[in-house]
PDB file of C-alpha atoms in Angstrom:
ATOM      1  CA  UNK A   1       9.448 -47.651 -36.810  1.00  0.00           C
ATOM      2  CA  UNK A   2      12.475 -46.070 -38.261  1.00  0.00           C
ATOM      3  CA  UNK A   3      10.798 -44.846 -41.306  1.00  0.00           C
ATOM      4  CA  UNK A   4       8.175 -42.987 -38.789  1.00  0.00           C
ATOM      5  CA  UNK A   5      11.165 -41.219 -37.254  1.00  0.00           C
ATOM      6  CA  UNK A   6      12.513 -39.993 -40.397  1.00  0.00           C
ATOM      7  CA  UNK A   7       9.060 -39.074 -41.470  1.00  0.00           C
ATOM      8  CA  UNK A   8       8.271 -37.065 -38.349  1.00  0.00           C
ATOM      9  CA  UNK A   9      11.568 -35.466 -38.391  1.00  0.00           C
ATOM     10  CA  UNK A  10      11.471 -34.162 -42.236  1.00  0.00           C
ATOM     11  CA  UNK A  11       7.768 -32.551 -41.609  1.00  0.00           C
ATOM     12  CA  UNK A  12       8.842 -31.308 -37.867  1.00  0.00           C
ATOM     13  CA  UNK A  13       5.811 -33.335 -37.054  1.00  0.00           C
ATOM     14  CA  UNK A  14       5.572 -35.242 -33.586  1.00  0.00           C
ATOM     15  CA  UNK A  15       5.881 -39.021 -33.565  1.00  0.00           C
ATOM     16  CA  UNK A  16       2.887 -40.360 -31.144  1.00  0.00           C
ATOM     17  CA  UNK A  17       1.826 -43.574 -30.061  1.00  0.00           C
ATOM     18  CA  UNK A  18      -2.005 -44.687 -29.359  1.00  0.00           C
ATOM     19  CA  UNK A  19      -2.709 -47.497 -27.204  1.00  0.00           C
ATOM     20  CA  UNK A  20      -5.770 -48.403 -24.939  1.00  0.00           C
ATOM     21  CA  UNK A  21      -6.439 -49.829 -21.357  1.00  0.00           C
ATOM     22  CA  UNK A  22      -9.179 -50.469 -19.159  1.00  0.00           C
ATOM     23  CA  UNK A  23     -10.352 -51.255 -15.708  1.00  0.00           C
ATOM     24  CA  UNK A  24     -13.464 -53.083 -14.459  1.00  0.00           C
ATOM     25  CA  UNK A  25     -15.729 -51.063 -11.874  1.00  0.00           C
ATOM     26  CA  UNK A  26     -15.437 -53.996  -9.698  1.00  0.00           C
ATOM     27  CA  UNK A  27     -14.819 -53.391  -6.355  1.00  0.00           C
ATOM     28  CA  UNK A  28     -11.344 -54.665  -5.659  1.00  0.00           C
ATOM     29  CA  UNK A  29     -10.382 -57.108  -2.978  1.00  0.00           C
ATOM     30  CA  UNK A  30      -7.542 -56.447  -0.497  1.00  0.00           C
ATOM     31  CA  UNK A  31      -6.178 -57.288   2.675  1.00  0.00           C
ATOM     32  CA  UNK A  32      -5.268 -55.280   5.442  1.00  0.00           C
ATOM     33  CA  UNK A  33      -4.555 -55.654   9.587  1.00  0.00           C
ATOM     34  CA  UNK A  34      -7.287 -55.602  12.196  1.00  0.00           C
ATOM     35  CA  UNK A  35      -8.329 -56.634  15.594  1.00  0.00           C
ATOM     36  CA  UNK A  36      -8.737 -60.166  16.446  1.00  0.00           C
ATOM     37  CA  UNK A  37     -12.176 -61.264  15.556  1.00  0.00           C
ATOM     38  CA  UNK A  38     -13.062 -58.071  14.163  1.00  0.00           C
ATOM     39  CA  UNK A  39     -12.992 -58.247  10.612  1.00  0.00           C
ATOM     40  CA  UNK A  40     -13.697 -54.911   8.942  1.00  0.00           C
ATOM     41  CA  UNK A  41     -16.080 -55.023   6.270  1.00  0.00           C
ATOM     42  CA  UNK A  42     -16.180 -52.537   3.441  1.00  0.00           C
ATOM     43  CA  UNK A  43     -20.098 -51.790   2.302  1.00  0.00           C
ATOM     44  CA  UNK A  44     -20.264 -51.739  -2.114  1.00  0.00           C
ATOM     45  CA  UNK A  45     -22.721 -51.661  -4.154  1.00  0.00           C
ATOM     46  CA  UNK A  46     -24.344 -55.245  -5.185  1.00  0.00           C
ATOM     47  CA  UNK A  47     -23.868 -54.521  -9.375  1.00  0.00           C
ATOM     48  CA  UNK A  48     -20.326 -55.583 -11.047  1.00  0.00           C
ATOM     49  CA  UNK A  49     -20.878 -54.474 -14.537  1.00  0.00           C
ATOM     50  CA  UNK A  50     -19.561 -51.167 -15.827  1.00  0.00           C
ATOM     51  CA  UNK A  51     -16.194 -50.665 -17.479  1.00  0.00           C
ATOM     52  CA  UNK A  52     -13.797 -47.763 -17.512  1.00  0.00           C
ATOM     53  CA  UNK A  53     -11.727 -47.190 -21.259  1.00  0.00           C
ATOM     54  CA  UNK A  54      -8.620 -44.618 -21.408  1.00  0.00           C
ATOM     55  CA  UNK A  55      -7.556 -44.198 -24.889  1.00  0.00           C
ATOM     56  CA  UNK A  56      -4.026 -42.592 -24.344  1.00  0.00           C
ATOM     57  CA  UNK A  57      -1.230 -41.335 -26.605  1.00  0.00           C
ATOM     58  CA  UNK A  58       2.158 -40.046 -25.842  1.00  0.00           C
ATOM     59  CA  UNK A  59       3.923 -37.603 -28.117  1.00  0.00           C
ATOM     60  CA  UNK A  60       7.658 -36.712 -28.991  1.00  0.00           C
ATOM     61  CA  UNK A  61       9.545 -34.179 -30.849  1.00  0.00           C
ATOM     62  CA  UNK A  62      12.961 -33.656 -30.678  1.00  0.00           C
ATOM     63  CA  UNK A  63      13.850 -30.398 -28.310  1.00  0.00           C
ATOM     64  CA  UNK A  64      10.433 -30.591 -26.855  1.00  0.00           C
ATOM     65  CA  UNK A  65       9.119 -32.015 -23.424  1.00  0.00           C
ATOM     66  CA  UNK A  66       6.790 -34.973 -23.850  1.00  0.00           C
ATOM     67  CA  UNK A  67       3.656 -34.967 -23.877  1.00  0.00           C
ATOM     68  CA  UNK A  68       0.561 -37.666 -22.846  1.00  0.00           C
ATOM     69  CA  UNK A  69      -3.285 -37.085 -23.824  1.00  0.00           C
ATOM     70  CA  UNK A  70      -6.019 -39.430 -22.987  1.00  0.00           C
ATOM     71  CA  UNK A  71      -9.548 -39.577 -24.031  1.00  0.00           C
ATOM     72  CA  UNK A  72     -12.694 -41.913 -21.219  1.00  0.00           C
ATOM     73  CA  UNK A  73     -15.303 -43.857 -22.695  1.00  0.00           C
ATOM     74  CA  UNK A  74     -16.893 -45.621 -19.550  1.00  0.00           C
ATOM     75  CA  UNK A  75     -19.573 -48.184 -20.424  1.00  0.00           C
ATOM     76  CA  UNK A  76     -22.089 -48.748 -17.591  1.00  0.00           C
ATOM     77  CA  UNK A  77     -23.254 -51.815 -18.136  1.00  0.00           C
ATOM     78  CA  UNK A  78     -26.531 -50.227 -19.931  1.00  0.00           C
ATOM     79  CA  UNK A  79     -28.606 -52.308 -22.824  1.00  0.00           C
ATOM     80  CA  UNK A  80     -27.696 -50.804 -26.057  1.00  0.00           C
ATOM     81  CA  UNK A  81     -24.471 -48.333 -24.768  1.00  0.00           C
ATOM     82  CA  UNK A  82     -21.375 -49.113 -26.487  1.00  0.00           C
ATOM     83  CA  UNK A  83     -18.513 -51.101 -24.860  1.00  0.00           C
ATOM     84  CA  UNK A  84     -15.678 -49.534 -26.535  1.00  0.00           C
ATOM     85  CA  UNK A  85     -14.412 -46.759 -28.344  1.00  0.00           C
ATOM     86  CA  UNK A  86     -15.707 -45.984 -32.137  1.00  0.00           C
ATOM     87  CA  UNK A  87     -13.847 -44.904 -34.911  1.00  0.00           C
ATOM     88  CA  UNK A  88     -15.104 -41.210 -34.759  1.00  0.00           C
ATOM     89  CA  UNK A  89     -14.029 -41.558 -31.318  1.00  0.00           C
ATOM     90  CA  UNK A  90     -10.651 -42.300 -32.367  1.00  0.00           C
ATOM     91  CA  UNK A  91     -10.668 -39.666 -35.379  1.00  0.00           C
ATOM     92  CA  UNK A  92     -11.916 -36.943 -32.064  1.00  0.00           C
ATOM     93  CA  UNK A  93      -8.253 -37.918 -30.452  1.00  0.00           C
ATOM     94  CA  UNK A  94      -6.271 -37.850 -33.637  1.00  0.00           C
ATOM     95  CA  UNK A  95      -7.274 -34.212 -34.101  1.00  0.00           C
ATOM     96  CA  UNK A  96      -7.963 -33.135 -30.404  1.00  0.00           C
ATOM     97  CA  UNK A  97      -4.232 -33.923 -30.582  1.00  0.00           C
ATOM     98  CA  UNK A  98      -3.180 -32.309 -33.158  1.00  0.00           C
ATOM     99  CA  UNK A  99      -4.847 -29.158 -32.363  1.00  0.00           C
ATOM    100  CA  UNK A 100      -3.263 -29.111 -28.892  1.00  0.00           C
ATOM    101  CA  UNK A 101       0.417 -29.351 -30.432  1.00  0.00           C
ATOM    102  CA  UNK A 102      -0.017 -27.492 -33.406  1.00  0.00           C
ATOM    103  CA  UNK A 103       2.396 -29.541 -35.690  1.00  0.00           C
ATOM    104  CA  UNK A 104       2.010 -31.888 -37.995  1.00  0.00           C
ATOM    105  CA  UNK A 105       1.024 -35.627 -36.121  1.00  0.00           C
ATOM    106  CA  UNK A 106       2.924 -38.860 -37.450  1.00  0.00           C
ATOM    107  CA  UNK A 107       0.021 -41.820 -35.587  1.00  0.00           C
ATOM    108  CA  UNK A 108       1.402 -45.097 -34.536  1.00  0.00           C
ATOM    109  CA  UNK A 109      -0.894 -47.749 -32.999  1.00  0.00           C
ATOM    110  CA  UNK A 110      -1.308 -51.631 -33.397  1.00  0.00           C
ATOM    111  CA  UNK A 111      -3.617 -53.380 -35.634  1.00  0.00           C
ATOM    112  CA  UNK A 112      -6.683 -53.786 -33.542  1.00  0.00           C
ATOM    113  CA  UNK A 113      -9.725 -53.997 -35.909  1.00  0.00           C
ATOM    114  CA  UNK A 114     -11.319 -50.855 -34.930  1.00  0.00           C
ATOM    115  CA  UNK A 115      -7.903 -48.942 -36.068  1.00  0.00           C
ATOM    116  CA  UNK A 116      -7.907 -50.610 -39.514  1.00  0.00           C
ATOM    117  CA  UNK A 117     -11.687 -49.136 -40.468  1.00  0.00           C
ATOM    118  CA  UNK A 118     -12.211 -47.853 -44.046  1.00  0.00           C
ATOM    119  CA  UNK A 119     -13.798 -44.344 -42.559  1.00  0.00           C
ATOM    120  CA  UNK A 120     -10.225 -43.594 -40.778  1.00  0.00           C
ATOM    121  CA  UNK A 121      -7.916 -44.959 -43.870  1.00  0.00           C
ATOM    122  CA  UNK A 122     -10.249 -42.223 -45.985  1.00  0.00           C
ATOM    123  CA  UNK A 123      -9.841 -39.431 -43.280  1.00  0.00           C
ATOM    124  CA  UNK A 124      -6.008 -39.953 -43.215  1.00  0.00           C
ATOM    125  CA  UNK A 125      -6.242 -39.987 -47.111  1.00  0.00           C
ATOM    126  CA  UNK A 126      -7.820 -36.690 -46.635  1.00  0.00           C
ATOM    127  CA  UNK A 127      -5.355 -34.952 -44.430  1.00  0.00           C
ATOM    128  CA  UNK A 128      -2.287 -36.320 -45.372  1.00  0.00           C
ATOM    129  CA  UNK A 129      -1.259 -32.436 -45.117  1.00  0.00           C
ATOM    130  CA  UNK A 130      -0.849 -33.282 -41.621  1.00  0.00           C
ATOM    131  CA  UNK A 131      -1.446 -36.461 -40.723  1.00  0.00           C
ATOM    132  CA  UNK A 132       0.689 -39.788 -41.322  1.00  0.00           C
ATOM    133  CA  UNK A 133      -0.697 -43.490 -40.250  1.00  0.00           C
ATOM    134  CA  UNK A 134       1.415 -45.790 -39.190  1.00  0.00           C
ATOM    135  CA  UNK A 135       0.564 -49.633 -38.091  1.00  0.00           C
ATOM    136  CA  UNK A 136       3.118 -51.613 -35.900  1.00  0.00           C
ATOM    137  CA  UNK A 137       3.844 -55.035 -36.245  1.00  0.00           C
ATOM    138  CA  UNK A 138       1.679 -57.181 -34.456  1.00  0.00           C
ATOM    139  CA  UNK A 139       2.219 -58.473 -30.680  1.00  0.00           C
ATOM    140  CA  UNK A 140       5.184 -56.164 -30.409  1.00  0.00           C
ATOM    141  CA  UNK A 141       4.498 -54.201 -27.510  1.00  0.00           C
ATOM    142  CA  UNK A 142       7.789 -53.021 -26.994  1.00  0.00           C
ATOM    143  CA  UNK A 143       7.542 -50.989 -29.238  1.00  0.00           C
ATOM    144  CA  UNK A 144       4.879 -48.991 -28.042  1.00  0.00           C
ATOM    145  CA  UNK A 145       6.562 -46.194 -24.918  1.00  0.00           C
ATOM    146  CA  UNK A 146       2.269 -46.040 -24.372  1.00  0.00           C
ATOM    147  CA  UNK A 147       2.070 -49.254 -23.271  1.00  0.00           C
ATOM    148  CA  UNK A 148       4.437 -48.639 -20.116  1.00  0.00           C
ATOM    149  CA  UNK A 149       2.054 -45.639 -19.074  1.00  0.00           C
ATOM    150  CA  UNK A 150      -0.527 -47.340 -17.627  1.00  0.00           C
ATOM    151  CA  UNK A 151       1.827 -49.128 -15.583  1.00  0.00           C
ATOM    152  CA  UNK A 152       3.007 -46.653 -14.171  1.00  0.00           C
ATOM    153  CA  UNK A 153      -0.666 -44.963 -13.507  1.00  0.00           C
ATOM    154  CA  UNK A 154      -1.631 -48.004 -11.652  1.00  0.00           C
ATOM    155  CA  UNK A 155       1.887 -47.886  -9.560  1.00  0.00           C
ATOM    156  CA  UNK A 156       1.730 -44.539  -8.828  1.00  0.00           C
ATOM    157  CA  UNK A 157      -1.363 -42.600  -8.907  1.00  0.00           C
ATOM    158  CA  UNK A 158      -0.170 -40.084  -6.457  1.00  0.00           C
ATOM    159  CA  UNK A 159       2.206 -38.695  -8.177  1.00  0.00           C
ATOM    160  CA  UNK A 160       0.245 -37.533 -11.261  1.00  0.00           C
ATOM    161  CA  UNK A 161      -1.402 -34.428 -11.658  1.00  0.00           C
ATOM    162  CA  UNK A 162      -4.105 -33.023 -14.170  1.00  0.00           C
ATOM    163  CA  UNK A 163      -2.539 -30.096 -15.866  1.00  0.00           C
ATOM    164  CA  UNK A 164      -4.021 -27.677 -18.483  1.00  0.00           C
ATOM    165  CA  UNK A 165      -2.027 -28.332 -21.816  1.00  0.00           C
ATOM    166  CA  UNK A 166      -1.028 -24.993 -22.507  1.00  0.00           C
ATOM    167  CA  UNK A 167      -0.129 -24.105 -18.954  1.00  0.00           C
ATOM    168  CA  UNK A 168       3.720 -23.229 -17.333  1.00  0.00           C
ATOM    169  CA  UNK A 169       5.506 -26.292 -16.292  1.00  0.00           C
ATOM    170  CA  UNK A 170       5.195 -27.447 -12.906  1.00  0.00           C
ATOM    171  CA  UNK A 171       8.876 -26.518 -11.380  1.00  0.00           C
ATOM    172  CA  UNK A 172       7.593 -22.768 -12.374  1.00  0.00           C
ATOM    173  CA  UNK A 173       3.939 -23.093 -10.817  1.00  0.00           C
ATOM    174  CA  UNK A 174       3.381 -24.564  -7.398  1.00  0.00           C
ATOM    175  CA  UNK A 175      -0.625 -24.568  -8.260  1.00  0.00           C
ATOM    176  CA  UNK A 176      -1.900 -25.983 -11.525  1.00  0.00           C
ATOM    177  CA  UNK A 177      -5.013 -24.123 -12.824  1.00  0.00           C
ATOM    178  CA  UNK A 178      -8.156 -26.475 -13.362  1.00  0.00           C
ATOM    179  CA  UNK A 179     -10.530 -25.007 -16.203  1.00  0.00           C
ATOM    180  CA  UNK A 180     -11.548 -25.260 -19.903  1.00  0.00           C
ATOM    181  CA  UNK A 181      -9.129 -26.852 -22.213  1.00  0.00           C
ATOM    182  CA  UNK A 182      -8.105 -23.673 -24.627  1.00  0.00           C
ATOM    183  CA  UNK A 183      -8.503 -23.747 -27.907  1.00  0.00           C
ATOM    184  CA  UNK A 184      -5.364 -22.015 -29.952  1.00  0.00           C
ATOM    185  CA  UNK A 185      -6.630 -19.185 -32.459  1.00  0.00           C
ATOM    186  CA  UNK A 186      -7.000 -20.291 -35.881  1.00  0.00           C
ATOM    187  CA  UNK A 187      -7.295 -23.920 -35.640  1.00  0.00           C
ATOM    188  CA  UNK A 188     -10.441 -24.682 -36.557  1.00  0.00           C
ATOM    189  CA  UNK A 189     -11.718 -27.513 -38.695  1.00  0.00           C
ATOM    190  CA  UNK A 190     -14.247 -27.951 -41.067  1.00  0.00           C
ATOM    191  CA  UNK A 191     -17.816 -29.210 -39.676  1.00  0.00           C
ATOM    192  CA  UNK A 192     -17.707 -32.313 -41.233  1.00  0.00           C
ATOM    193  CA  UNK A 193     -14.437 -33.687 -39.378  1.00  0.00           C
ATOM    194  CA  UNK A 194     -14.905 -31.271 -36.106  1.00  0.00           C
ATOM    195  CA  UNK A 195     -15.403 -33.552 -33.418  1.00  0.00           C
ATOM    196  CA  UNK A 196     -18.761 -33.561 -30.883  1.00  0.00           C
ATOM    197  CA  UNK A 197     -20.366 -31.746 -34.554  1.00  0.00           C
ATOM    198  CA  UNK A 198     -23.804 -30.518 -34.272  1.00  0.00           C
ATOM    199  CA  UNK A 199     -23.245 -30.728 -30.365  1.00  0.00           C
ATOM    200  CA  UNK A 200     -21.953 -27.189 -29.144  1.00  0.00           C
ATOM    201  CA  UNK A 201     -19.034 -28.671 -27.374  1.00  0.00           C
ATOM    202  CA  UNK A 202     -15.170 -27.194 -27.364  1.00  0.00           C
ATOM    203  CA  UNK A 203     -13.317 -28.841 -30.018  1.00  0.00           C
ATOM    204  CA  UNK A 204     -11.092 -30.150 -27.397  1.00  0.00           C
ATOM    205  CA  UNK A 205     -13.750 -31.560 -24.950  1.00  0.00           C
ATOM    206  CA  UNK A 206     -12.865 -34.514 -23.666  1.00  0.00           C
ATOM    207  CA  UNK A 207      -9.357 -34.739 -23.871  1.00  0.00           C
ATOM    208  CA  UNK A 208      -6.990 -34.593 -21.189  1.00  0.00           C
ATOM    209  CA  UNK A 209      -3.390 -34.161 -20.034  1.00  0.00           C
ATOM    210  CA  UNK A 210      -1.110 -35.515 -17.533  1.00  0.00           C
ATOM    211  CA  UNK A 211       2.382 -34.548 -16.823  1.00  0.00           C
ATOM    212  CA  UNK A 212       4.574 -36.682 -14.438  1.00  0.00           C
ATOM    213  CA  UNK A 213       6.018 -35.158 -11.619  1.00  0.00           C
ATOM    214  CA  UNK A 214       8.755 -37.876 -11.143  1.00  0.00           C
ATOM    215  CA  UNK A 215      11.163 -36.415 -14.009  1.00  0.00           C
ATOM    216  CA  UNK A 216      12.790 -40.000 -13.954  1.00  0.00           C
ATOM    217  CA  UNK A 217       9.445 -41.428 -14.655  1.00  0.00           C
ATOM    218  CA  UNK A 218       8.586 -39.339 -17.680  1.00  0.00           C
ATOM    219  CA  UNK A 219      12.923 -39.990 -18.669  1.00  0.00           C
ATOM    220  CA  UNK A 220      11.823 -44.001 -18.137  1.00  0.00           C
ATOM    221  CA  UNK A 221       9.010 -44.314 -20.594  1.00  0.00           C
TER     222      UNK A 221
END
């Protein structure tokens, strides 16, 4: 990882790190105190299939905050809908990213086969103006600062909150605007690599941020 460091520092590019998680739609057991001999029951629904995918990458640059993007794909258990995310899928976060910080991007992620298609090698090719791929060493998680995220979204859900990327910083707004993810001026791609093509959607549809209010959670990861 060190030469993705130096790399990220000579093009003032940030240094991010992809990794994935998921969650069954399942309805969770638990246990919990009641009456004697009256056992509450919780009604759900009959079906267990369905499947939840984040696809989440956090970014550094030196003398800037942190920052964490994520990207859903939920499969609903439907004949013929996809399971997981797709390469395009993956290219849609790599530049849904970089639009949203405006530098340069230096990639990390592990080798899982979908990350190693020819179709992403040749886009990287293509944009090496920008963009820099690099692949970690396998069953090294440690490596990986994404991989203590969703830890820490599972621990503490209550103290995230949805925030527009561009917006003030929490300590200087008590109320977070919801809305549109904003596009900045001049960043636009061509049509064969803009992502949701042919579709009329935002360039940035679909991606997401979340800040940490817990300073010595974000400080942690």
């Amino acid at each position: 990882m060190a030469a993705g460091k130096r790399t990220a520092a000579d093009l003032g590019a940030h240094i991010c790190f992809e990794d994935e998680a998921g969650q069954g739609l399942r309805p969770p057991k638990g246990r919990t105190w009641a009456p004697r001999g009256a056992r509450p029951v919780v009604r759900v629904r009959g079906r267990n299939r369905g499947r939840v995918n984040v696809a989440g990458v956090v970014c550094y640059r030196a003398g800037c905050r942190s920052r964490f993007f994520f990207k859903l794909h939920i499969w609903h258990g439907r004949r013929g809908e996809p399971k997981a995310f797709s390469w395009r899928q993956y290219r849609d976060l790599i530049v849904m990213t970089h639009i949203q910080l405006g530098t340069p991007v230096v990639w990390c992620w592990d080798n899982l086969n979908v990350h190693l298609v020819k179709e992403l090698a040749d886009f990287a090719e293509e944009h090496q103006d920008w963009l820099q791929i690099f692949q970690m060493p396998s069953y090294a998680p440690e490596l990986n600062p994404a991989e203590g995220i969703w830890s820490l979204l599972k621990r503490a859900p209550g103290r995230l909150r949805r925030r527009r990327p561009n917006a003030p910083h929490p300590r200087d707004q008590a109320e977070t605007e919801e809305g549109p993810v904003p596009v900045p001026p001049g960043r636009r791609l061509s049509a064969t690599h803009r992502p949701d093509h042919g579709r009329g959607h935002d360039q940035t549809a679909g991606l997401h941020e979340f800040t940490l209010s817990n300073s010595r959670a974000v400080n942690a990861v």
